[in-house]
Amino acid sequence: WCEKATRMSVRTNADNPEQTRNAVAFGAQGIGLCRTEHMFFEGDRIHAMRQMILADSAEARRHALARLLPMQRDDFAGIFRAMGGYPVTIRLLDPPLHEFLPRTAEEIHNFCEVSGLNEQAVTRLVERHHESNPMLGHRGVRLGISHPEITEMQARAIFEAAALVQKEGTEVRPEVMVPLVADVEELVRQKQLISRVATEVMAETGVSIPHLIGTMIE
């Protein structure tokens, strides 16, 4: 009865394909917020994420991001399939970076065993990344501007996943959200980057992907 009468639709928060399937089963007609940072805490992903954060050069950062790209792409593809043509708003990486880093001496030791990094150096870097007021810290759009390769990777994962699922015959409607914008120039720069990546992926795949680029204004 409600569906016949309503003039509005309800979207869900969902960060993985399973949550998306559940939301659709309950009648959601899109995702209003997909928080990409939630995808990085599982399994080996956290190690690649930590290496990316602690990298001392753009080249080292890109190396770690290359490991994360297929993981994000697979997640987005699963979400797009489960959404079945409804719109999906994907928020680019948002939280304070120190949330991803090892906290205890044991966690730092285990991370260094996997990554081959020096424990003392990692301990110093972890301390340097700690922020007392994360809302004003190095996160959201500020992170994307200082390290555009991060936005680049996430945009490529979104649009490559969209192209893949559209080729399978499922309509995809991605909406890219740039978080924590305080000044229009921040959004302009990030939008240019995202649009460039979208154009590249559409040219590479031969798939046209209708999409929106917007923001969460703070």
Short mmCIF file of C-alpha atoms in Angstrom, two decimals:
data_model
loop_
_atom_site.label_atom_id
_atom_site.label_comp_id
_atom_site.label_asym_id
_atom_site.label_seq_id
_atom_site.Cartn_x
_atom_site.Cartn_y
_atom_site.Cartn_z
CA TRP A 1 0.00 0.00 0.00
CA CYS A 2 2.77 2.42 0.92
CA GLU A 3 4.63 1.76 -2.32
CA LYS A 4 1.52 2.67 -4.34
CA ALA A 5 1.02 5.92 -2.46
CA THR A 6 4.52 7.20 -1.76
CA ARG A 7 6.28 9.96 -3.68
CA MET A 8 9.63 9.34 -2.03
CA SER A 9 12.07 6.45 -1.74
CA VAL A 10 14.14 5.22 1.18
CA ARG A 11 17.82 4.47 0.84
CA THR A 12 20.05 2.52 3.21
CA ASN A 13 23.50 2.66 4.72
CA ALA A 14 25.44 -0.35 3.41
CA ASP A 15 29.16 -1.05 3.20
CA ASN A 16 29.27 -4.53 1.66
CA PRO A 17 27.24 -6.81 -0.64
CA GLU A 18 25.61 -8.76 2.22
CA GLN A 19 24.28 -5.60 3.89
CA THR A 20 23.08 -4.42 0.47
CA ARG A 21 21.14 -7.63 -0.19
CA ASN A 22 19.49 -7.37 3.23
CA ALA A 23 18.54 -3.74 2.59
CA VAL A 24 16.98 -4.54 -0.78
CA ALA A 25 15.03 -7.39 0.82
CA PHE A 26 13.58 -4.87 3.28
CA GLY A 27 12.58 -2.52 0.47
CA ALA A 28 15.45 -0.04 0.20
CA GLN A 29 15.64 1.68 -3.18
CA GLY A 30 19.27 2.70 -3.14
CA ILE A 31 22.27 3.30 -0.90
CA GLY A 32 22.46 6.75 0.65
CA LEU A 33 25.86 6.15 2.24
CA CYS A 34 28.48 3.51 1.48
CA ARG A 35 31.45 4.14 3.79
CA THR A 36 34.53 2.95 1.93
CA GLU A 37 36.76 2.99 5.01
CA HIS A 38 34.80 0.03 6.41
CA MET A 39 36.15 -2.07 3.54
CA PHE A 40 39.76 -1.74 4.68
CA PHE A 41 39.63 -3.39 8.11
CA GLU A 42 39.20 -7.00 6.93
CA GLY A 43 41.98 -9.58 6.64
CA ASP A 44 45.15 -8.53 4.84
CA ARG A 45 43.62 -5.26 3.65
CA ILE A 46 44.55 -3.50 6.87
CA HIS A 47 48.25 -4.23 6.23
CA ALA A 48 48.12 -2.68 2.74
CA MET A 49 46.19 0.27 4.16
CA ARG A 50 48.80 0.81 6.88
CA GLN A 51 51.63 0.62 4.36
CA MET A 52 49.84 3.25 2.27
CA ILE A 53 49.43 5.61 5.25
CA LEU A 54 53.02 5.20 6.44
CA ALA A 55 54.58 5.45 2.97
CA ASP A 56 57.36 8.03 2.70
CA SER A 57 56.86 8.76 -1.02
CA ALA A 58 54.09 8.92 -3.63
CA GLU A 59 55.66 5.90 -5.36
CA ALA A 60 55.47 3.77 -2.20
CA ARG A 61 51.91 4.97 -1.63
CA ARG A 62 50.91 3.99 -5.17
CA HIS A 63 52.45 0.54 -4.65
CA ALA A 64 50.21 -0.04 -1.61
CA LEU A 65 47.19 1.44 -3.40
CA ALA A 66 47.73 -0.99 -6.30
CA ARG A 67 47.12 -3.82 -3.82
CA LEU A 68 43.94 -2.16 -2.52
CA LEU A 69 42.43 -1.38 -5.94
CA PRO A 70 41.21 -4.90 -6.86
CA MET A 71 39.82 -5.39 -3.34
CA GLN A 72 37.74 -2.21 -3.54
CA ARG A 73 36.68 -2.98 -7.11
CA ASP A 74 35.38 -6.41 -6.08
CA ASP A 75 33.45 -4.90 -3.15
CA PHE A 76 31.84 -2.23 -5.33
CA ALA A 77 30.94 -4.78 -8.00
CA GLY A 78 29.21 -6.94 -5.39
CA ILE A 79 27.28 -3.93 -4.06
CA PHE A 80 26.24 -2.82 -7.56
CA ARG A 81 25.02 -6.33 -8.42
CA ALA A 82 23.02 -6.56 -5.19
CA MET A 83 21.50 -3.08 -5.73
CA GLY A 84 20.15 -4.15 -9.10
CA GLY A 85 20.06 -0.73 -10.77
CA TYR A 86 19.22 1.47 -7.79
CA PRO A 87 21.55 4.44 -7.10
CA VAL A 88 24.55 3.97 -4.82
CA THR A 89 26.19 6.93 -3.03
CA ILE A 90 29.81 6.05 -2.26
CA ARG A 91 31.70 8.26 0.15
CA LEU A 92 35.42 8.52 -0.49
CA LEU A 93 37.84 7.76 2.33
CA ASP A 94 36.84 9.85 5.33
CA PRO A 95 38.12 8.87 8.81
CA PRO A 96 41.26 10.04 10.65
CA LEU A 97 44.18 7.96 9.38
CA HIS A 98 45.34 7.01 12.89
CA GLU A 99 42.23 4.82 13.22
CA PHE A 100 43.84 2.39 10.76
CA LEU A 101 47.24 2.27 12.42
CA PRO A 102 48.46 -0.28 14.97
CA ARG A 103 48.07 0.97 18.55
CA THR A 104 49.88 -1.39 20.89
CA ALA A 105 53.50 -2.54 20.83
CA GLU A 106 52.28 -6.04 19.92
CA GLU A 107 50.23 -4.74 16.97
CA ILE A 108 53.21 -2.69 15.75
CA HIS A 109 55.48 -5.76 16.06
CA ASN A 110 53.04 -7.95 14.10
CA PHE A 111 52.64 -5.31 11.39
CA CYS A 112 56.43 -4.94 11.02
CA GLU A 113 56.80 -8.72 10.72
CA VAL A 114 54.40 -8.68 7.75
CA SER A 115 55.61 -5.45 6.13
CA GLY A 116 59.34 -5.72 6.81
CA LEU A 117 59.42 -2.17 8.22
CA ASN A 118 61.51 -1.07 11.19
CA GLU A 119 59.64 -1.13 14.51
CA GLN A 120 61.17 2.05 15.90
CA ALA A 121 60.45 3.95 12.67
CA VAL A 122 56.85 2.70 12.60
CA THR A 123 56.35 3.63 16.26
CA ARG A 124 57.52 7.19 15.52
CA LEU A 125 55.23 7.41 12.46
CA VAL A 126 52.23 6.14 14.42
CA GLU A 127 52.83 8.80 17.08
CA ARG A 128 53.20 11.48 14.39
CA HIS A 129 49.87 10.54 12.80
CA HIS A 130 47.89 10.78 16.04
CA GLU A 131 45.45 13.71 16.05
CA SER A 132 43.88 15.29 19.13
CA ASN A 133 41.04 16.85 17.09
CA PRO A 134 40.44 14.53 14.13
CA MET A 135 37.56 16.61 12.70
CA LEU A 136 40.13 19.30 11.89
CA GLY A 137 42.78 16.79 10.89
CA HIS A 138 44.25 15.20 7.80
CA ARG A 139 41.20 13.34 6.49
CA GLY A 140 38.34 13.50 4.00
CA VAL A 141 38.82 15.90 1.10
CA ARG A 142 42.04 17.23 2.69
CA LEU A 143 43.59 13.79 2.33
CA GLY A 144 42.43 13.55 -1.29
CA ILE A 145 43.98 16.91 -2.12
CA SER A 146 47.34 16.24 -0.46
CA HIS A 147 47.46 12.66 -1.81
CA PRO A 148 45.41 12.69 -5.06
CA GLU A 149 46.51 9.13 -5.82
CA ILE A 150 44.13 7.95 -3.07
CA THR A 151 41.11 9.59 -4.70
CA GLU A 152 42.36 8.30 -8.04
CA MET A 153 42.44 4.70 -6.82
CA GLN A 154 38.99 4.87 -5.27
CA ALA A 155 37.47 6.49 -8.35
CA ARG A 156 39.04 3.87 -10.60
CA ALA A 157 37.72 1.06 -8.39
CA ILE A 158 34.20 2.55 -8.52
CA PHE A 159 34.09 3.04 -12.28
CA GLU A 160 35.85 -0.21 -13.20
CA ALA A 161 33.34 -2.08 -11.01
CA ALA A 162 30.46 -0.16 -12.61
CA ALA A 163 31.70 -0.99 -16.12
CA LEU A 164 32.10 -4.67 -15.21
CA VAL A 165 28.57 -4.99 -13.78
CA GLN A 166 27.00 -3.03 -16.64
CA LYS A 167 28.64 -5.43 -19.09
CA GLU A 168 26.93 -8.24 -17.18
CA GLY A 169 23.58 -6.60 -17.95
CA THR A 170 22.82 -4.85 -14.64
CA GLU A 171 22.24 -1.10 -14.65
CA VAL A 172 24.61 0.78 -12.35
CA ARG A 173 24.12 4.31 -10.99
CA PRO A 174 27.16 5.36 -8.93
CA GLU A 175 27.16 8.65 -7.05
CA VAL A 176 30.57 9.71 -5.71
CA MET A 177 30.53 11.74 -2.48
CA VAL A 178 33.53 13.92 -1.59
CA PRO A 179 33.56 14.22 2.23
CA LEU A 180 34.32 17.08 4.62
CA VAL A 181 34.31 19.89 2.04
CA ALA A 182 34.65 23.36 3.59
CA ASP A 183 35.59 25.39 0.49
CA VAL A 184 34.32 25.16 -3.09
CA GLU A 185 37.86 24.92 -4.48
CA GLU A 186 38.32 21.62 -2.63
CA LEU A 187 35.34 20.14 -4.44
CA VAL A 188 36.35 21.61 -7.81
CA ARG A 189 39.79 19.94 -7.65
CA GLN A 190 38.48 16.56 -6.54
CA LYS A 191 35.67 16.63 -9.10
CA GLN A 192 38.16 17.29 -11.90
CA LEU A 193 40.22 14.29 -10.80
CA ILE A 194 37.22 11.97 -10.44
CA SER A 195 35.79 13.05 -13.81
CA ARG A 196 39.14 12.42 -15.49
CA VAL A 197 39.33 8.89 -14.08
CA ALA A 198 35.70 8.20 -15.06
CA THR A 199 36.42 9.34 -18.62
CA GLU A 200 39.54 7.14 -18.78
CA VAL A 201 37.68 4.05 -17.55
CA MET A 202 34.77 4.60 -19.96
CA ALA A 203 37.25 4.93 -22.84
CA GLU A 204 39.17 1.82 -21.75
CA THR A 205 36.06 -0.34 -21.29
CA GLY A 206 33.78 1.10 -23.96
CA VAL A 207 31.01 1.35 -21.37
CA SER A 208 29.05 4.54 -20.71
CA ILE A 209 28.48 5.01 -16.97
CA PRO A 210 25.89 7.61 -15.89
CA HIS A 211 27.13 9.04 -12.60
CA LEU A 212 26.95 11.95 -10.20
CA ILE A 213 29.72 13.67 -8.24
CA GLY A 214 28.65 15.52 -5.11
CA THR A 215 29.74 16.42 -1.63
CA MET A 216 29.01 16.31 2.06
CA ILE A 217 29.38 19.91 3.20
CA GLU A 218 30.71 20.51 6.72
#
